[in-house]
Every structure is written in C-alpha cells, then in structure tokens.
C-alpha cells in the first residue's frame, strides 16, 4: 500500500517594492493533495484471454486421472497498476464453504462440494502456479489445508502494461485413495483467490 501525495507550488516571478513587504506579518500556504492506495485491476482469464468466473475442466476419464493429464490452464491478469512500492502481489487460494481433499481431508487438493448420488467421489482438484500443473523448478501448488501467500513479481507492470500470472488446475485421485476407489459423477469445488497488491 502506498500513500501518494501531490503538492502543487506555484512560483511567480516579478518585482515587489519594499513598501509592499513592510506590512506583511504572515503568509498562507494551501496544499492540494490526493491520497491513493496502490492497486491493480485483477481478472481471471482462460487461456484464450476470455474473462471467466470458474475454471471448467470438462469431462475427466479414469485414464486421465491415472496419468494426471487432464490439465486446464488459466491466469490472473493484473493491469492498470499504480502505486506499488514493493512491485509485488500476494496471491492466496482458499476453499469456500468446503473442506479439503484426501482421506483425512487435510491434503493440498480441493474437495468436491457435491456429495451423494451423482457426485464424483474420492477425487480432488489441484491448482498450480504454472500452465501445466507439474512439479518443476519454481512451480508451486496452492495448498487447500494450509493456505499460504504466493508472491508474484509485478516489477514489469505499469498503468499500460499488464502481467499474466499463469495457473492451472487438474483433477487427481484424492490423497490416501486409490484409482479403484474413485466414483464417477459431477465435481464442483468453490474457492476464492485473494490478491494483496504491495
């Protein structure tokens, strides 16, 4: 957060006679300022730059769960940034009204909010800080059970230049479960991204 103050001082050149200064015992200074908080505009976009409110993975087959190939890329776009003294953002993903995946409901994966007949069982969704949801140097998983801020470098972002924070989601067999435990059905996992610009 940055407080930005703009002071305007107008200097006028000219000649003032000595007699005009003789009676002056005080002076007044008026400062106009605007105080603003550093911020950016954030949008959730699919891989085609279309604004979305949910990441639709689509149909997932057992073979895709086994091979973890059902990945869906998306991104958070930060644009119109101003007043960011540290040139960074902190991004956190937390479950909204649901628990976490896994046998003991304490894994990194996000659980299914649907249950009962017609709901997919013993699966979870993972969200990664990369386009391809893989363990690679510098890539991290958002942890449902222990949410933590992920730092995003926004040094290249300006009021006219945006930055895309690449992410991806994939369906997985829930931690502590086996592929043979999975039951087919619908899956929905509400979660919220919280972004703090600094």
PDB file of C-alpha atoms in Angstrom:
ATOM      1  CA  UNK A   1       0.000   0.000   0.000  1.00  0.00           C
ATOM      2  CA  UNK A   2       1.394   3.385  -0.900  1.00  0.00           C
ATOM      3  CA  UNK A   3       0.208   6.817   0.118  1.00  0.00           C
ATOM      4  CA  UNK A   4       0.782   9.196  -2.689  1.00  0.00           C
ATOM      5  CA  UNK A   5       0.691  12.933  -2.044  1.00  0.00           C
ATOM      6  CA  UNK A   6       0.838  15.539  -4.754  1.00  0.00           C
ATOM      7  CA  UNK A   7       1.643  19.066  -3.679  1.00  0.00           C
ATOM      8  CA  UNK A   8       1.420  21.950  -6.077  1.00  0.00           C
ATOM      9  CA  UNK A   9       3.543  25.048  -5.548  1.00  0.00           C
ATOM     10  CA  UNK A  10       3.182  27.925  -7.941  1.00  0.00           C
ATOM     11  CA  UNK A  11       6.101  30.343  -8.128  1.00  0.00           C
ATOM     12  CA  UNK A  12       5.550  33.713  -9.746  1.00  0.00           C
ATOM     13  CA  UNK A  13       8.404  35.950 -10.816  1.00  0.00           C
ATOM     14  CA  UNK A  14       8.111  39.701 -10.581  1.00  0.00           C
ATOM     15  CA  UNK A  15       9.188  42.779  -8.736  1.00  0.00           C
ATOM     16  CA  UNK A  16       7.761  43.734  -5.377  1.00  0.00           C
ATOM     17  CA  UNK A  17       8.533  47.084  -3.846  1.00  0.00           C
ATOM     18  CA  UNK A  18       9.929  47.366  -0.341  1.00  0.00           C
ATOM     19  CA  UNK A  19       6.820  49.168   0.855  1.00  0.00           C
ATOM     20  CA  UNK A  20       4.598  46.224  -0.147  1.00  0.00           C
ATOM     21  CA  UNK A  21       6.559  43.879   2.135  1.00  0.00           C
ATOM     22  CA  UNK A  22       6.598  46.203   5.126  1.00  0.00           C
ATOM     23  CA  UNK A  23       3.061  45.395   6.275  1.00  0.00           C
ATOM     24  CA  UNK A  24       3.213  41.587   5.773  1.00  0.00           C
ATOM     25  CA  UNK A  25       3.197  39.727   9.110  1.00  0.00           C
ATOM     26  CA  UNK A  26       2.065  36.261   7.949  1.00  0.00           C
ATOM     27  CA  UNK A  27       1.801  34.062   4.891  1.00  0.00           C
ATOM     28  CA  UNK A  28      -0.595  31.267   3.948  1.00  0.00           C
ATOM     29  CA  UNK A  29       0.242  28.085   2.054  1.00  0.00           C
ATOM     30  CA  UNK A  30      -2.527  25.977   0.580  1.00  0.00           C
ATOM     31  CA  UNK A  31      -1.632  22.405  -0.409  1.00  0.00           C
ATOM     32  CA  UNK A  32      -3.887  20.335  -2.625  1.00  0.00           C
ATOM     33  CA  UNK A  33      -3.223  16.611  -2.344  1.00  0.00           C
ATOM     34  CA  UNK A  34      -4.735  13.342  -3.391  1.00  0.00           C
ATOM     35  CA  UNK A  35      -4.083  10.294  -1.232  1.00  0.00           C
ATOM     36  CA  UNK A  36      -4.408   6.998  -3.068  1.00  0.00           C
ATOM     37  CA  UNK A  37      -3.742   3.372  -2.230  1.00  0.00           C
ATOM     38  CA  UNK A  38      -1.604   1.305  -4.578  1.00  0.00           C
ATOM     39  CA  UNK A  39      -3.639  -1.205  -6.501  1.00  0.00           C
ATOM     40  CA  UNK A  40      -4.185  -3.075  -9.751  1.00  0.00           C
ATOM     41  CA  UNK A  41      -7.176  -4.434 -11.585  1.00  0.00           C
ATOM     42  CA  UNK A  42      -7.324  -8.241 -11.450  1.00  0.00           C
ATOM     43  CA  UNK A  43      -9.175 -10.512 -13.870  1.00  0.00           C
ATOM     44  CA  UNK A  44      -9.495 -14.292 -14.059  1.00  0.00           C
ATOM     45  CA  UNK A  45      -8.976 -15.351 -17.691  1.00  0.00           C
ATOM     46  CA  UNK A  46      -8.903 -18.619 -19.603  1.00  0.00           C
ATOM     47  CA  UNK A  47      -6.025 -19.497 -21.942  1.00  0.00           C
ATOM     48  CA  UNK A  48      -7.781 -17.555 -24.756  1.00  0.00           C
ATOM     49  CA  UNK A  49      -7.891 -14.333 -22.689  1.00  0.00           C
ATOM     50  CA  UNK A  50     -11.652 -14.643 -22.125  1.00  0.00           C
ATOM     51  CA  UNK A  51     -12.820 -13.480 -18.691  1.00  0.00           C
ATOM     52  CA  UNK A  52     -14.200 -16.351 -16.595  1.00  0.00           C
ATOM     53  CA  UNK A  53     -15.658 -16.855 -13.131  1.00  0.00           C
ATOM     54  CA  UNK A  54     -14.931 -20.574 -12.961  1.00  0.00           C
ATOM     55  CA  UNK A  55     -12.349 -22.943 -14.374  1.00  0.00           C
ATOM     56  CA  UNK A  56     -14.186 -25.613 -16.360  1.00  0.00           C
ATOM     57  CA  UNK A  57     -12.014 -28.714 -16.609  1.00  0.00           C
ATOM     58  CA  UNK A  58     -14.654 -30.657 -18.540  1.00  0.00           C
ATOM     59  CA  UNK A  59     -15.046 -34.427 -18.663  1.00  0.00           C
ATOM     60  CA  UNK A  60     -12.244 -36.359 -16.994  1.00  0.00           C
ATOM     61  CA  UNK A  61     -11.656 -40.035 -17.737  1.00  0.00           C
ATOM     62  CA  UNK A  62     -10.134 -42.660 -15.445  1.00  0.00           C
ATOM     63  CA  UNK A  63      -7.091 -42.912 -17.732  1.00  0.00           C
ATOM     64  CA  UNK A  64      -6.571 -39.142 -17.332  1.00  0.00           C
ATOM     65  CA  UNK A  65      -6.715 -39.481 -13.548  1.00  0.00           C
ATOM     66  CA  UNK A  66      -4.151 -42.279 -13.688  1.00  0.00           C
ATOM     67  CA  UNK A  67      -1.796 -40.266 -15.918  1.00  0.00           C
ATOM     68  CA  UNK A  68      -2.712 -36.826 -14.494  1.00  0.00           C
ATOM     69  CA  UNK A  69      -3.199 -35.431 -17.998  1.00  0.00           C
ATOM     70  CA  UNK A  70      -6.479 -33.522 -17.505  1.00  0.00           C
ATOM     71  CA  UNK A  71      -4.942 -30.077 -17.055  1.00  0.00           C
ATOM     72  CA  UNK A  72      -6.684 -26.767 -17.604  1.00  0.00           C
ATOM     73  CA  UNK A  73      -4.604 -23.588 -17.941  1.00  0.00           C
ATOM     74  CA  UNK A  74      -5.912 -20.204 -16.794  1.00  0.00           C
ATOM     75  CA  UNK A  75      -4.424 -16.993 -15.417  1.00  0.00           C
ATOM     76  CA  UNK A  76      -4.872 -13.958 -13.247  1.00  0.00           C
ATOM     77  CA  UNK A  77      -4.179 -10.766 -15.182  1.00  0.00           C
ATOM     78  CA  UNK A  78      -3.007  -7.725 -13.222  1.00  0.00           C
ATOM     79  CA  UNK A  79      -3.371  -4.462 -15.119  1.00  0.00           C
ATOM     80  CA  UNK A  80      -3.669  -0.735 -14.570  1.00  0.00           C
ATOM     81  CA  UNK A  81      -1.275  -0.913 -11.639  1.00  0.00           C
ATOM     82  CA  UNK A  82      -0.236   2.218  -9.792  1.00  0.00           C
ATOM     83  CA  UNK A  83       1.470   2.995  -6.511  1.00  0.00           C
ATOM     84  CA  UNK A  84       3.045  -0.394  -5.761  1.00  0.00           C
ATOM     85  CA  UNK A  85       6.211   0.417  -3.781  1.00  0.00           C
ATOM     86  CA  UNK A  86       7.300  -3.216  -3.461  1.00  0.00           C
ATOM     87  CA  UNK A  87       6.198  -4.113  -7.012  1.00  0.00           C
ATOM     88  CA  UNK A  88       4.619  -7.378  -5.927  1.00  0.00           C
ATOM     89  CA  UNK A  89       1.347  -9.119  -5.296  1.00  0.00           C
ATOM     90  CA  UNK A  90       0.460 -11.802  -2.767  1.00  0.00           C
ATOM     91  CA  UNK A  91      -1.984 -14.413  -4.066  1.00  0.00           C
ATOM     92  CA  UNK A  92      -3.782 -16.899  -1.820  1.00  0.00           C
ATOM     93  CA  UNK A  93      -6.356 -19.548  -2.746  1.00  0.00           C
ATOM     94  CA  UNK A  94      -8.726 -20.754  -0.024  1.00  0.00           C
ATOM     95  CA  UNK A  95     -11.676 -23.160  -0.056  1.00  0.00           C
ATOM     96  CA  UNK A  96     -15.104 -21.528   0.130  1.00  0.00           C
ATOM     97  CA  UNK A  97     -17.615 -23.499   2.176  1.00  0.00           C
ATOM     98  CA  UNK A  98     -15.959 -26.877   1.607  1.00  0.00           C
ATOM     99  CA  UNK A  99     -13.224 -28.991   3.107  1.00  0.00           C
ATOM    100  CA  UNK A 100     -10.018 -30.213   1.588  1.00  0.00           C
ATOM    101  CA  UNK A 101      -9.441 -33.415  -0.325  1.00  0.00           C
ATOM    102  CA  UNK A 102      -7.799 -36.585   0.882  1.00  0.00           C
ATOM    103  CA  UNK A 103      -8.652 -39.467   3.159  1.00  0.00           C
ATOM    104  CA  UNK A 104      -8.333 -37.248   6.258  1.00  0.00           C
ATOM    105  CA  UNK A 105      -9.486 -34.062   4.473  1.00  0.00           C
ATOM    106  CA  UNK A 106      -6.082 -32.473   5.066  1.00  0.00           C
ATOM    107  CA  UNK A 107      -4.372 -32.509   1.671  1.00  0.00           C
ATOM    108  CA  UNK A 108      -3.360 -29.807  -0.780  1.00  0.00           C
ATOM    109  CA  UNK A 109      -6.195 -30.778  -3.143  1.00  0.00           C
ATOM    110  CA  UNK A 110      -9.591 -29.075  -3.000  1.00  0.00           C
ATOM    111  CA  UNK A 111     -12.558 -31.370  -2.273  1.00  0.00           C
ATOM    112  CA  UNK A 112     -15.854 -31.812  -4.096  1.00  0.00           C
ATOM    113  CA  UNK A 113     -18.675 -29.678  -2.686  1.00  0.00           C
ATOM    114  CA  UNK A 114     -21.204 -32.087  -4.163  1.00  0.00           C
ATOM    115  CA  UNK A 115     -21.952 -35.341  -2.378  1.00  0.00           C
ATOM    116  CA  UNK A 116     -24.381 -38.200  -2.581  1.00  0.00           C
ATOM    117  CA  UNK A 117     -25.844 -39.741  -5.724  1.00  0.00           C
ATOM    118  CA  UNK A 118     -24.423 -38.249  -8.901  1.00  0.00           C
ATOM    119  CA  UNK A 119     -21.340 -36.740  -7.238  1.00  0.00           C
ATOM    120  CA  UNK A 120     -17.761 -37.724  -8.075  1.00  0.00           C
ATOM    121  CA  UNK A 121     -16.082 -39.337  -5.098  1.00  0.00           C
ATOM    122  CA  UNK A 122     -12.527 -39.699  -3.844  1.00  0.00           C
ATOM    123  CA  UNK A 123     -11.112 -37.141  -6.242  1.00  0.00           C
ATOM    124  CA  UNK A 124      -9.765 -33.639  -5.702  1.00  0.00           C
ATOM    125  CA  UNK A 125      -8.594 -30.712  -7.795  1.00  0.00           C
ATOM    126  CA  UNK A 126      -5.090 -29.269  -7.528  1.00  0.00           C
ATOM    127  CA  UNK A 127      -4.205 -25.699  -8.508  1.00  0.00           C
ATOM    128  CA  UNK A 128      -0.638 -24.939  -9.593  1.00  0.00           C
ATOM    129  CA  UNK A 129       1.447 -21.818 -10.288  1.00  0.00           C
ATOM    130  CA  UNK A 130       2.241 -22.936 -13.836  1.00  0.00           C
ATOM    131  CA  UNK A 131       0.419 -23.562 -17.110  1.00  0.00           C
ATOM    132  CA  UNK A 132       0.903 -27.327 -16.991  1.00  0.00           C
ATOM    133  CA  UNK A 133       0.245 -28.384 -13.356  1.00  0.00           C
ATOM    134  CA  UNK A 134       3.585 -30.132 -12.950  1.00  0.00           C
ATOM    135  CA  UNK A 135       6.319 -30.226 -10.361  1.00  0.00           C
ATOM    136  CA  UNK A 136       9.081 -28.154 -11.942  1.00  0.00           C
ATOM    137  CA  UNK A 137      11.622 -25.669 -10.650  1.00  0.00           C
ATOM    138  CA  UNK A 138       9.804 -22.603  -9.341  1.00  0.00           C
ATOM    139  CA  UNK A 139       6.315 -24.107  -9.595  1.00  0.00           C
ATOM    140  CA  UNK A 140       4.190 -24.467  -6.503  1.00  0.00           C
ATOM    141  CA  UNK A 141       0.850 -25.952  -5.577  1.00  0.00           C
ATOM    142  CA  UNK A 142      -1.796 -23.937  -3.750  1.00  0.00           C
ATOM    143  CA  UNK A 143      -2.421 -25.893  -0.553  1.00  0.00           C
ATOM    144  CA  UNK A 144      -6.076 -26.199   0.495  1.00  0.00           C
ATOM    145  CA  UNK A 145      -5.303 -27.366   4.030  1.00  0.00           C
ATOM    146  CA  UNK A 146      -2.503 -24.855   4.710  1.00  0.00           C
ATOM    147  CA  UNK A 147      -3.221 -21.821   2.505  1.00  0.00           C
ATOM    148  CA  UNK A 148      -0.214 -19.551   2.062  1.00  0.00           C
ATOM    149  CA  UNK A 149       0.518 -16.470   0.007  1.00  0.00           C
ATOM    150  CA  UNK A 150       2.347 -16.936  -3.283  1.00  0.00           C
ATOM    151  CA  UNK A 151       4.492 -13.921  -4.183  1.00  0.00           C
ATOM    152  CA  UNK A 152       4.095 -12.529  -7.696  1.00  0.00           C
ATOM    153  CA  UNK A 153       6.747 -10.196  -9.117  1.00  0.00           C
ATOM    154  CA  UNK A 154       4.962  -7.201 -10.647  1.00  0.00           C
ATOM    155  CA  UNK A 155       8.032  -5.108 -11.481  1.00  0.00           C
ATOM    156  CA  UNK A 156       7.117  -5.062 -15.191  1.00  0.00           C
ATOM    157  CA  UNK A 157       3.520  -3.930 -14.629  1.00  0.00           C
ATOM    158  CA  UNK A 158       2.557  -0.325 -15.301  1.00  0.00           C
ATOM    159  CA  UNK A 159      -0.652   1.576 -15.865  1.00  0.00           C
ATOM    160  CA  UNK A 160      -0.494   0.454 -19.517  1.00  0.00           C
ATOM    161  CA  UNK A 161       1.429  -2.874 -19.347  1.00  0.00           C
ATOM    162  CA  UNK A 162      -0.337  -5.918 -17.822  1.00  0.00           C
ATOM    163  CA  UNK A 163       1.121  -9.080 -16.265  1.00  0.00           C
ATOM    164  CA  UNK A 164      -0.332 -12.588 -16.560  1.00  0.00           C
ATOM    165  CA  UNK A 165       0.152 -14.941 -13.605  1.00  0.00           C
ATOM    166  CA  UNK A 166      -0.115 -18.372 -15.220  1.00  0.00           C
ATOM    167  CA  UNK A 167      -2.006 -21.060 -13.305  1.00  0.00           C
ATOM    168  CA  UNK A 168      -3.510 -24.463 -13.976  1.00  0.00           C
ATOM    169  CA  UNK A 169      -5.883 -26.954 -12.407  1.00  0.00           C
ATOM    170  CA  UNK A 170      -6.028 -30.728 -12.679  1.00  0.00           C
ATOM    171  CA  UNK A 171      -8.201 -33.479 -11.265  1.00  0.00           C
ATOM    172  CA  UNK A 172      -6.374 -36.093  -9.209  1.00  0.00           C
ATOM    173  CA  UNK A 173      -7.192 -39.133  -7.134  1.00  0.00           C
ATOM    174  CA  UNK A 174      -7.626 -37.803  -3.597  1.00  0.00           C
ATOM    175  CA  UNK A 175      -4.637 -38.274  -1.307  1.00  0.00           C
ATOM    176  CA  UNK A 176      -4.821 -41.561   0.606  1.00  0.00           C
ATOM    177  CA  UNK A 177      -7.141 -43.083  -2.020  1.00  0.00           C
ATOM    178  CA  UNK A 178      -6.553 -45.369  -4.983  1.00  0.00           C
ATOM    179  CA  UNK A 179      -7.766 -45.165  -8.545  1.00  0.00           C
ATOM    180  CA  UNK A 180     -10.115 -48.098  -7.874  1.00  0.00           C
ATOM    181  CA  UNK A 181     -11.796 -46.037  -5.084  1.00  0.00           C
ATOM    182  CA  UNK A 182     -12.919 -43.276  -7.476  1.00  0.00           C
ATOM    183  CA  UNK A 183     -16.637 -42.972  -8.222  1.00  0.00           C
ATOM    184  CA  UNK A 184     -17.870 -41.060 -11.301  1.00  0.00           C
ATOM    185  CA  UNK A 185     -20.091 -38.007 -11.140  1.00  0.00           C
ATOM    186  CA  UNK A 186     -20.188 -34.225 -11.004  1.00  0.00           C
ATOM    187  CA  UNK A 187     -17.464 -32.215  -9.313  1.00  0.00           C
ATOM    188  CA  UNK A 188     -17.571 -28.625  -8.049  1.00  0.00           C
ATOM    189  CA  UNK A 189     -15.005 -27.049  -5.751  1.00  0.00           C
ATOM    190  CA  UNK A 190     -15.688 -23.408  -4.787  1.00  0.00           C
ATOM    191  CA  UNK A 191     -12.554 -21.481  -3.839  1.00  0.00           C
ATOM    192  CA  UNK A 192     -11.529 -17.836  -3.622  1.00  0.00           C
ATOM    193  CA  UNK A 193      -8.373 -16.092  -4.818  1.00  0.00           C
ATOM    194  CA  UNK A 194      -7.358 -13.226  -2.535  1.00  0.00           C
ATOM    195  CA  UNK A 195      -4.835 -10.797  -4.003  1.00  0.00           C
ATOM    196  CA  UNK A 196      -2.969  -8.179  -1.971  1.00  0.00           C
ATOM    197  CA  UNK A 197      -1.013  -5.673  -4.028  1.00  0.00           C
ATOM    198  CA  UNK A 198       2.037  -4.147  -2.350  1.00  0.00           C
TER     199      UNK A 198
END
